PDB file of C-alpha atoms in Angstrom:
ATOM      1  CA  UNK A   1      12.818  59.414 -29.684  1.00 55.00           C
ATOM      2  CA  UNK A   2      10.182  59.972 -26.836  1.00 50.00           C
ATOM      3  CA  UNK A   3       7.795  57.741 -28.878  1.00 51.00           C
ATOM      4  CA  UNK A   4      10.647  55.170 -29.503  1.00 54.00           C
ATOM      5  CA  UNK A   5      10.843  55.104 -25.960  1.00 52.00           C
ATOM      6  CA  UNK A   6       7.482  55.269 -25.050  1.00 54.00           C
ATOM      7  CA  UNK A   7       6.582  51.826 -26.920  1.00 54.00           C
ATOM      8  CA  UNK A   8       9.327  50.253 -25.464  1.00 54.00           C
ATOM      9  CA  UNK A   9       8.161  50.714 -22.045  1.00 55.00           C
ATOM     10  CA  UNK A  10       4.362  49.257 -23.416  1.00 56.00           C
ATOM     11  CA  UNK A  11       6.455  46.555 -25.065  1.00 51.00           C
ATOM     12  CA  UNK A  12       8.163  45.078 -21.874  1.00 49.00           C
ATOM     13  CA  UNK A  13       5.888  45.781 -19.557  1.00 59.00           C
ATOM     14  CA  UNK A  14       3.210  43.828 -21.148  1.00 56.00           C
ATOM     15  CA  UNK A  15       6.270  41.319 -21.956  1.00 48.00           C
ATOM     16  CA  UNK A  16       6.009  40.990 -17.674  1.00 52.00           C
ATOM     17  CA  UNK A  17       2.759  40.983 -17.669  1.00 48.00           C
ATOM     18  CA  UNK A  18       2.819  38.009 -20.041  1.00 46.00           C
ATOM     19  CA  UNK A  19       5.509  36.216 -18.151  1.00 40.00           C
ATOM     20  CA  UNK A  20       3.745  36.748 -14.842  1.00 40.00           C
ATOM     21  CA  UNK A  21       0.395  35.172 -16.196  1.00 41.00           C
ATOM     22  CA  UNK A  22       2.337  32.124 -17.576  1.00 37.00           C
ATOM     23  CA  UNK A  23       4.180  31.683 -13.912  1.00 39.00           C
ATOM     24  CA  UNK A  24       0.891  31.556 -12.040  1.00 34.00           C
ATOM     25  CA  UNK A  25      -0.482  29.398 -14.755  1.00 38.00           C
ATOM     26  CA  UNK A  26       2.871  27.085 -14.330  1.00 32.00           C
ATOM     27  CA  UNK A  27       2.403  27.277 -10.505  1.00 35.00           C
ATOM     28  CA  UNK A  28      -1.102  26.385 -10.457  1.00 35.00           C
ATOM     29  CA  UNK A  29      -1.001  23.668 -12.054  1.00 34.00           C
ATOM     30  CA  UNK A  30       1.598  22.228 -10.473  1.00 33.00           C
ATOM     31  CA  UNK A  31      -0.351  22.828  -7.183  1.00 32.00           C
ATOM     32  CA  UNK A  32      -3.115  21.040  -8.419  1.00 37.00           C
ATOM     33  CA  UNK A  33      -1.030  18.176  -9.533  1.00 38.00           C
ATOM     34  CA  UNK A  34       1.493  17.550  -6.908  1.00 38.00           C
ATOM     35  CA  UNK A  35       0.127  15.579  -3.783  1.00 45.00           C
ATOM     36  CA  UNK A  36      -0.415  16.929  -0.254  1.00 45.00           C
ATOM     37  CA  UNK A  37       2.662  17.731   2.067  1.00 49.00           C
ATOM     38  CA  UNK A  38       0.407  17.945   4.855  1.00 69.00           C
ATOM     39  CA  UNK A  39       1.815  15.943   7.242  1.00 80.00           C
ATOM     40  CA  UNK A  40      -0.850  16.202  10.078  1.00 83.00           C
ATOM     41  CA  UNK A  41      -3.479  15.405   7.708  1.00 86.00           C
ATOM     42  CA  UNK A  42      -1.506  11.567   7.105  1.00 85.00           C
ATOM     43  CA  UNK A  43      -0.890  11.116  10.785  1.00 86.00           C
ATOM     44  CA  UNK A  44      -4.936  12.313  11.190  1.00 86.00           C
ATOM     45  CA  UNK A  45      -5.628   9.757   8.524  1.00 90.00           C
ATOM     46  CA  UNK A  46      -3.142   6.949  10.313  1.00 90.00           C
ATOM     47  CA  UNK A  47      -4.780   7.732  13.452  1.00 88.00           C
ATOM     48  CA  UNK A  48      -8.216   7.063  12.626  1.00 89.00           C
ATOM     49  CA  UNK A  49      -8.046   4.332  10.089  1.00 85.00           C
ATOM     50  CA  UNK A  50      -5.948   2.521  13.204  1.00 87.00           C
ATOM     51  CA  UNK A  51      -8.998   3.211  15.493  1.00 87.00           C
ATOM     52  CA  UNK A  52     -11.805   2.212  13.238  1.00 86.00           C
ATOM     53  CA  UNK A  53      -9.595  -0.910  12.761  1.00 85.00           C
ATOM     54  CA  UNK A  54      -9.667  -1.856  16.672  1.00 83.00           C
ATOM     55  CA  UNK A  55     -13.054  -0.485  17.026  1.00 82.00           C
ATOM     56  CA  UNK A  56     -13.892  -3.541  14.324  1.00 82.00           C
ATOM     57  CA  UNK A  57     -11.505  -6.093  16.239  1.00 77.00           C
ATOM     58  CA  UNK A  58     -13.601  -5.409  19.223  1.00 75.00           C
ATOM     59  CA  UNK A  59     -16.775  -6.680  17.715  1.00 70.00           C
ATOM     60  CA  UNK A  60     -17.496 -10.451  17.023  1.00 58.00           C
ATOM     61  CA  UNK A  61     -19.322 -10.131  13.850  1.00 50.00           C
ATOM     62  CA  UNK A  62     -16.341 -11.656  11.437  1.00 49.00           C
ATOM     63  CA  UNK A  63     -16.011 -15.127  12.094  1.00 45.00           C
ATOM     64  CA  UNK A  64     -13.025 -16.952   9.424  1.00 43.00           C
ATOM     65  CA  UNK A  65     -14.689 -19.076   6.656  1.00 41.00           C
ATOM     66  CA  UNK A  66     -11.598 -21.371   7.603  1.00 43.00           C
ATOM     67  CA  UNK A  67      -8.488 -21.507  10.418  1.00 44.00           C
ATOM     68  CA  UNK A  68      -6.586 -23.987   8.981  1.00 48.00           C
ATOM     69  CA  UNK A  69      -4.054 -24.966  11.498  1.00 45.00           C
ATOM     70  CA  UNK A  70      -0.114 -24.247  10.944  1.00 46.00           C
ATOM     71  CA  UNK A  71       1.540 -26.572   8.991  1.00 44.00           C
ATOM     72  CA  UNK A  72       5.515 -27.630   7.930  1.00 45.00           C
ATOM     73  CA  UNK A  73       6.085 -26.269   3.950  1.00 46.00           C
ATOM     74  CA  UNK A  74       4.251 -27.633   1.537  1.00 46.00           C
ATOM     75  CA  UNK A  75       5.679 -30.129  -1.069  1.00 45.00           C
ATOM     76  CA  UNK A  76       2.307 -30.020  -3.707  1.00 48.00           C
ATOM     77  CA  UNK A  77       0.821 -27.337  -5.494  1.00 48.00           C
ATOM     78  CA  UNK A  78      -2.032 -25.943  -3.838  1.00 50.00           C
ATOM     79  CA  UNK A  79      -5.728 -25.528  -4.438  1.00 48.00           C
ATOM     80  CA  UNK A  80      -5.906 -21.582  -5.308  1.00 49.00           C
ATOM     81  CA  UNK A  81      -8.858 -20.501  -3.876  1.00 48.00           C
ATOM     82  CA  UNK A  82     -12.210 -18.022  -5.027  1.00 50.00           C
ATOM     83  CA  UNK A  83     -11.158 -14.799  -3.625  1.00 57.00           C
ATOM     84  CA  UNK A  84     -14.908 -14.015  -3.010  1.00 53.00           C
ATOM     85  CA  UNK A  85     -15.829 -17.286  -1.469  1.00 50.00           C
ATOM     86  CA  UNK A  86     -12.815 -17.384   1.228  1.00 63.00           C
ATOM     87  CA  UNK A  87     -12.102 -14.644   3.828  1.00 92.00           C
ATOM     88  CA  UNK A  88      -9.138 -12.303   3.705  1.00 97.00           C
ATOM     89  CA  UNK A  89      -6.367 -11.365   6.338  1.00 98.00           C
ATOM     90  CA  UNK A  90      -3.613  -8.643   5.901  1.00 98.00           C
ATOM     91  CA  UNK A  91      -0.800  -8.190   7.834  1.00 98.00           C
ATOM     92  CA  UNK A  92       0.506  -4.537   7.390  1.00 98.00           C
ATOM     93  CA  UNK A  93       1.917  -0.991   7.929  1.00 97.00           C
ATOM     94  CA  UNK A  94       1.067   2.042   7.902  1.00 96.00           C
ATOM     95  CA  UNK A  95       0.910   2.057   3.886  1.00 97.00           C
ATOM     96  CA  UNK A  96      -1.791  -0.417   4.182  1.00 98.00           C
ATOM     97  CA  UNK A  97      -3.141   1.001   7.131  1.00 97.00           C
ATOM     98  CA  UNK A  98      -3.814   3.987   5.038  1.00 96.00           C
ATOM     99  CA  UNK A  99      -5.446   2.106   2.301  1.00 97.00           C
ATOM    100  CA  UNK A 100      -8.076   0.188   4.922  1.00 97.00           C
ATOM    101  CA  UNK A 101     -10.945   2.134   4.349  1.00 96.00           C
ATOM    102  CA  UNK A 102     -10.501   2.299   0.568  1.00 97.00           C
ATOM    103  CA  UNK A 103      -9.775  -2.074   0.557  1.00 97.00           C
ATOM    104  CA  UNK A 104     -12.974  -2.312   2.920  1.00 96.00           C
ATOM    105  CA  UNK A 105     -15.246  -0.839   0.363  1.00 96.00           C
ATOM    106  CA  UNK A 106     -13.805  -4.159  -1.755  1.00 95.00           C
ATOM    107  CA  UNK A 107     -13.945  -6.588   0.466  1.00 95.00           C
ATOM    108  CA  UNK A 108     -16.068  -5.499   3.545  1.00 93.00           C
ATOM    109  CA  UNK A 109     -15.547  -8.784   5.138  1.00 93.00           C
ATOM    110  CA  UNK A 110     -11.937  -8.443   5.155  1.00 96.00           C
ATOM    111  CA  UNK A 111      -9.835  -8.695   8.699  1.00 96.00           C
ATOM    112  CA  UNK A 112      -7.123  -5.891   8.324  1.00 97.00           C
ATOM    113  CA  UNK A 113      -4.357  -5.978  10.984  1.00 97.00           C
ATOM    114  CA  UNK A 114      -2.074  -2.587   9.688  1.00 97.00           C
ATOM    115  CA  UNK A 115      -0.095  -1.025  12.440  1.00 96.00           C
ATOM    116  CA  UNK A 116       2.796   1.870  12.036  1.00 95.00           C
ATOM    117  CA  UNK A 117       6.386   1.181  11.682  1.00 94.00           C
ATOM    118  CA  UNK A 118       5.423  -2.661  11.533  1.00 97.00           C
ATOM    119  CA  UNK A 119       8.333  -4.642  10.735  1.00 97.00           C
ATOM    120  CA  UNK A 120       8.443  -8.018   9.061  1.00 98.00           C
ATOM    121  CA  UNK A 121      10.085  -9.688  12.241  1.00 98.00           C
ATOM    122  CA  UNK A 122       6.999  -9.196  13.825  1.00 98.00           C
ATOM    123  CA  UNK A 123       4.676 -10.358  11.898  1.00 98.00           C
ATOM    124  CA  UNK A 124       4.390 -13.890  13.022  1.00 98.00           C
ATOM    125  CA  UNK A 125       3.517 -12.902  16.363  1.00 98.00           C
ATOM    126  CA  UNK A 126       0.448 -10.779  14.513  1.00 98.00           C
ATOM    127  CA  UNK A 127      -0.260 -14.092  12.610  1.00 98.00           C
ATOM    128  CA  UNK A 128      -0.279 -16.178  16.200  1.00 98.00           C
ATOM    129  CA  UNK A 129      -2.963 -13.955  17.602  1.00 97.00           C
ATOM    130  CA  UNK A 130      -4.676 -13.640  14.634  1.00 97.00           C
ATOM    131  CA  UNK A 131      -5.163 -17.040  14.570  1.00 97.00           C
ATOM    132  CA  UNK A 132      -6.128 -17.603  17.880  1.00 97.00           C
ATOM    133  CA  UNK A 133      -9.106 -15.017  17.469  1.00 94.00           C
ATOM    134  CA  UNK A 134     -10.262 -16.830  14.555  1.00 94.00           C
ATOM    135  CA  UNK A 135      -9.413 -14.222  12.184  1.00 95.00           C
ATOM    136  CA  UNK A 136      -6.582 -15.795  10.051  1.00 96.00           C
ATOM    137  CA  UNK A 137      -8.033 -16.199   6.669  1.00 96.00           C
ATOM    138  CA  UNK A 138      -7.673 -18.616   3.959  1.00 95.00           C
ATOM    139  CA  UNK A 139      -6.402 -15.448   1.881  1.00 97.00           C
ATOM    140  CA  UNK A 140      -3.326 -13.932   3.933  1.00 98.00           C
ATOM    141  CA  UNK A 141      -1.965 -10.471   2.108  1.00 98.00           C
ATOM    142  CA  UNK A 142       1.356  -9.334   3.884  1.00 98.00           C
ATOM    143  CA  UNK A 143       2.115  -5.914   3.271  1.00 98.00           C
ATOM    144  CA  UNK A 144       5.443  -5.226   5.304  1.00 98.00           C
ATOM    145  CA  UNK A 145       9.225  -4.593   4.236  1.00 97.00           C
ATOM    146  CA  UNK A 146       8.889  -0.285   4.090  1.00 97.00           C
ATOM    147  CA  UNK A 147      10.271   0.054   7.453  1.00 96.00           C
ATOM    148  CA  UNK A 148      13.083  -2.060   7.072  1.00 95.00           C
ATOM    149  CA  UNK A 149      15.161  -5.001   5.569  1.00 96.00           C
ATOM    150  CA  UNK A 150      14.587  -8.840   6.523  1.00 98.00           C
ATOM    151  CA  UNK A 151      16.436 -11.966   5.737  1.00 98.00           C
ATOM    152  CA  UNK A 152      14.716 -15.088   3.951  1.00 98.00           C
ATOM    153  CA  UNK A 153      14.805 -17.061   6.867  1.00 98.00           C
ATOM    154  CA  UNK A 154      12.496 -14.490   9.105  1.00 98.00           C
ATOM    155  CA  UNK A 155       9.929 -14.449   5.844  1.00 98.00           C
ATOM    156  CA  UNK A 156       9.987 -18.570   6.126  1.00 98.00           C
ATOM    157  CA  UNK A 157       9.265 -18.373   9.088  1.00 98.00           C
ATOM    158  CA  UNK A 158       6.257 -16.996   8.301  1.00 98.00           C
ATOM    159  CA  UNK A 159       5.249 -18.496   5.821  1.00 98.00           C
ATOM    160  CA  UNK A 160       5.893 -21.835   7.046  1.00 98.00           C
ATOM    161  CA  UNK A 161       3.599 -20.905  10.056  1.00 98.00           C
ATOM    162  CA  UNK A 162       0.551 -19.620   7.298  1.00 98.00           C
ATOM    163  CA  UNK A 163       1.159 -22.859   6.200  1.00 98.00           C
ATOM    164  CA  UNK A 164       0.177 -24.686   2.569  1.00 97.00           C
ATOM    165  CA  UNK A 165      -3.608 -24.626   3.070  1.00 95.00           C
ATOM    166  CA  UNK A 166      -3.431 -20.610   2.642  1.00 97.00           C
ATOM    167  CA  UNK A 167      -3.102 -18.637  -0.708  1.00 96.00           C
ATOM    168  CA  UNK A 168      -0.541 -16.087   0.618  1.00 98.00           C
ATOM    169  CA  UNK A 169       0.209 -12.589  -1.374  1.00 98.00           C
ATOM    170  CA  UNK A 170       2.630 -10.303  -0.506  1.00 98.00           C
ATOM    171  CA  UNK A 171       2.975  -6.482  -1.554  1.00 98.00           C
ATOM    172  CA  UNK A 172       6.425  -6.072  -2.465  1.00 98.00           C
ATOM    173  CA  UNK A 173       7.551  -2.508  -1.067  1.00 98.00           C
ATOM    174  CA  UNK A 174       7.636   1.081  -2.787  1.00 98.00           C
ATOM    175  CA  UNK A 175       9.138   4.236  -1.896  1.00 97.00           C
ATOM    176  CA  UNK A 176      10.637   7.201  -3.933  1.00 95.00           C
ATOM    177  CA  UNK A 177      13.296   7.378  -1.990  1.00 94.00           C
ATOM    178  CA  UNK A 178      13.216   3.833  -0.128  1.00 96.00           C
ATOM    179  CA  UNK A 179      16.795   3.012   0.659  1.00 96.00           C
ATOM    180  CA  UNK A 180      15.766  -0.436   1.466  1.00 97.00           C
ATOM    181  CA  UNK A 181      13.267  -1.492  -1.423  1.00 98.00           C
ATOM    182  CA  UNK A 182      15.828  -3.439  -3.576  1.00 98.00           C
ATOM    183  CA  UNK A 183      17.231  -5.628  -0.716  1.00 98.00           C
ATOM    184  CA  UNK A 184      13.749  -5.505   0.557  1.00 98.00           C
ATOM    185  CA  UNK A 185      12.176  -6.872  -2.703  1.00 98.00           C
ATOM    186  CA  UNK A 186      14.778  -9.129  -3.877  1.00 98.00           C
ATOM    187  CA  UNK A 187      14.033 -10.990  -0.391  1.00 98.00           C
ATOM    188  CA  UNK A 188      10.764 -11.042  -0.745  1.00 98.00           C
ATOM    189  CA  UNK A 189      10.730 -13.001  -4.112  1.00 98.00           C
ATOM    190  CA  UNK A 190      13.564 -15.288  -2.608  1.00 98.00           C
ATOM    191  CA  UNK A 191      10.710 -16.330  -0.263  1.00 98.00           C
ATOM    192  CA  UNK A 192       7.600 -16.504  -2.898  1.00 98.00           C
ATOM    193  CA  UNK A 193       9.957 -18.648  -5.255  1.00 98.00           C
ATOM    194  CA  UNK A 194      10.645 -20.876  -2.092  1.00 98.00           C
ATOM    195  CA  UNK A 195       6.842 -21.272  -1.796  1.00 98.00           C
ATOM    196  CA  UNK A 196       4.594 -22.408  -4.640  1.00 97.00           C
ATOM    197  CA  UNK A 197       1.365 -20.635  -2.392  1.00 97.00           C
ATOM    198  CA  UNK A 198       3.081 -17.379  -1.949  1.00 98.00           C
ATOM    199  CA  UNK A 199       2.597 -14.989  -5.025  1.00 98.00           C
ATOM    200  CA  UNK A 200       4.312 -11.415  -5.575  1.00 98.00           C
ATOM    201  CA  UNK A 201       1.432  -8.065  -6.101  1.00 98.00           C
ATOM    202  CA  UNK A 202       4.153  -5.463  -7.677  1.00 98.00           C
ATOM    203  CA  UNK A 203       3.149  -2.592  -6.212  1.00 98.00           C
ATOM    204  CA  UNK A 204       7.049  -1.364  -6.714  1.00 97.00           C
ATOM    205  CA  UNK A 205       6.090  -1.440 -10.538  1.00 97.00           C
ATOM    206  CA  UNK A 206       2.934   0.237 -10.395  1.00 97.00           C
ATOM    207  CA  UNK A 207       3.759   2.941  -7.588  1.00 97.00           C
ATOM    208  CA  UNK A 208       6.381   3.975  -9.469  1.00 95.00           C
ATOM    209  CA  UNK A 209       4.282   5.234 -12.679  1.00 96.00           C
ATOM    210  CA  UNK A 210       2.115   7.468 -10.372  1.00 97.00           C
ATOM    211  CA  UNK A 211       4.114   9.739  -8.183  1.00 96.00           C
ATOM    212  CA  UNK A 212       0.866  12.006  -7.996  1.00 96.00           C
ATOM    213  CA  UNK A 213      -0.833   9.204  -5.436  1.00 97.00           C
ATOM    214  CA  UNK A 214       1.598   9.757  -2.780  1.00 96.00           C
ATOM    215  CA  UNK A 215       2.369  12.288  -0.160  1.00 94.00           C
ATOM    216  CA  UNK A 216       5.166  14.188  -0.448  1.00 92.00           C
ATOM    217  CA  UNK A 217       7.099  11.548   1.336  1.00 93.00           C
ATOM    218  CA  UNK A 218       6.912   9.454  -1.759  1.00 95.00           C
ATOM    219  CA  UNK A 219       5.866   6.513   0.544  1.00 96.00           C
ATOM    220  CA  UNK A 220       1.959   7.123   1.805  1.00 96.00           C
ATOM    221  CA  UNK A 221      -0.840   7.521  -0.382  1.00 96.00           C
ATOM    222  CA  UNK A 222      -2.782  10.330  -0.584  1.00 95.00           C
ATOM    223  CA  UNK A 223      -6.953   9.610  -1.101  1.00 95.00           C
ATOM    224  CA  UNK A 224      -6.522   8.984  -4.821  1.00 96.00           C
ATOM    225  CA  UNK A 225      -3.393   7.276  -4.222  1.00 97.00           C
ATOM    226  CA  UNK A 226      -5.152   4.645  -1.360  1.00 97.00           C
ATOM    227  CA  UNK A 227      -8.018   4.033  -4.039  1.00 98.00           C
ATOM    228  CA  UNK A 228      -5.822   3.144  -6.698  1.00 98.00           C
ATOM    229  CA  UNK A 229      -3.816   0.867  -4.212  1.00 98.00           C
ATOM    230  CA  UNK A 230      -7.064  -0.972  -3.312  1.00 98.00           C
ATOM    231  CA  UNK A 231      -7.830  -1.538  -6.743  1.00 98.00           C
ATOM    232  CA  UNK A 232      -4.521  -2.556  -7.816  1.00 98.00           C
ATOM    233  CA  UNK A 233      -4.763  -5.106  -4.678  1.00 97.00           C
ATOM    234  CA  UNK A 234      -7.880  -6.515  -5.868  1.00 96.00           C
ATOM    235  CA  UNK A 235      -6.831  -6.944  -9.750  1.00 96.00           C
ATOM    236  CA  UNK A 236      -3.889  -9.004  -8.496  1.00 96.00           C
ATOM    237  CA  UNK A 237      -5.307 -11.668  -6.607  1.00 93.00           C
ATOM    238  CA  UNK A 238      -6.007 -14.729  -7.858  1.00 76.00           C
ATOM    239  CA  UNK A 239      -9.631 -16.249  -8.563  1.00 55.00           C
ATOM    240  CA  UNK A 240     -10.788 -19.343  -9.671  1.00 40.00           C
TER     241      UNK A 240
END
């Protein structure tokens, strides 16, 4: 009976043993998989991508290939132009803003204007000093619609003030949790259909297949997340 009992005891405790060496292998890996909750570490990130960004603005080494001048909506189809003949704006937030550095090493030349809690509504003023610096592009990426909803009429507005002479791609928004990426989205093709220079870069789609690129936020990208981004960016846009 002793002995009975005796090899039960061996029996579960190296049954706990077991189990606790398949928890830490469970937990580890999930560790390894899931992105950083460090909050400071974004707002570190945020904080220095935005200052590198107006150290840059302060310089006068990028001068635009090409300002056209704004014009009323277009009625023709236009000229799509060589991505890697023509310079490139973007008009962001802070998802963007994030992903500078990584969409620098792509296009070095590129004039990034990415700011935090950026709303569509004020993006035109953005675009009007842009262009009055000389650093509106014939390329114009607008990355703006996670902080909050928009009506078509604010989006033609900006458009129509891009005008036809610019190739004009905007990111349409993603968020795990993004209360306002439906309305947000559905708006922003309203306003691309309107447009026959104004093309749609699914990031919703894409996003959405890699939840290990974000921050716990489900919003922000992480470093692997922000390369990905970049990438993604650069596979969508048109070239000759």
């Amino acid at each position: 009976m002793k002995k009975q009992t005796k090899t039960s005891m061996k029996y579960f405790r190296s049954l706990g043993i077991a189990l606790l060496v398949i928890g830490i292998s469970i937990g580890a890996y999930g560790i390894f998989r899931a992105p950083s909750s460090d909050a400071s570490q974004l707002e570190n990130e945020l904080m220095q991508n935005e200052r590198e960004l107006e150290k840059e603005e302060a310089t006068p080494a990028y001068a635009a290939a090409k300002t056209p001048a704004a014009t009323k909506k277009q009625t023709a189809a236009p000229r799509v132009p060589d991505i890697h003949e023509s310079s490139i704006t973007v008009i962001g937030d802070s998802v963007f803003l994030g992903a500078a550095p990584s969409f620098k090493k792509l296009y070095k030349n590129a004039v990034i204007d990415a700011k935090v809690s950026r709303q569509v509504v004020q993006a035109l003023d953005t675009a009007k000093k842009l262009q009055k610096k000389g650093r509106l592009g014939d390329t114009v990426i607008i990355a703006l619609g996670t902080n909050g909803n928009f009506n078509s009429a604010t989006g033609q507005k900006l458009i129509d003030y891009l005008g036809p002479d610019r190739t004009i791609y905007w990111i349409d928004a993603y968020g795990r949790d993004l209360p306002v990426q439906k309305d947000v989205n559905q708006t922003i093709r309203r306003v691309a259909a309107a447009n026959q220079n104004v093309h749609v870069i699914a990031w919703s789609k894409e996003g959405g297949k890699h939840p290990d690129w974000f921050y716990q936020d489900g919003i922000h990208l992480n470093i692997t997340g922000q390369k990905k981004f970049a990438r993604f960016i650069k596979k969508n846009l048109i070239t000759e």
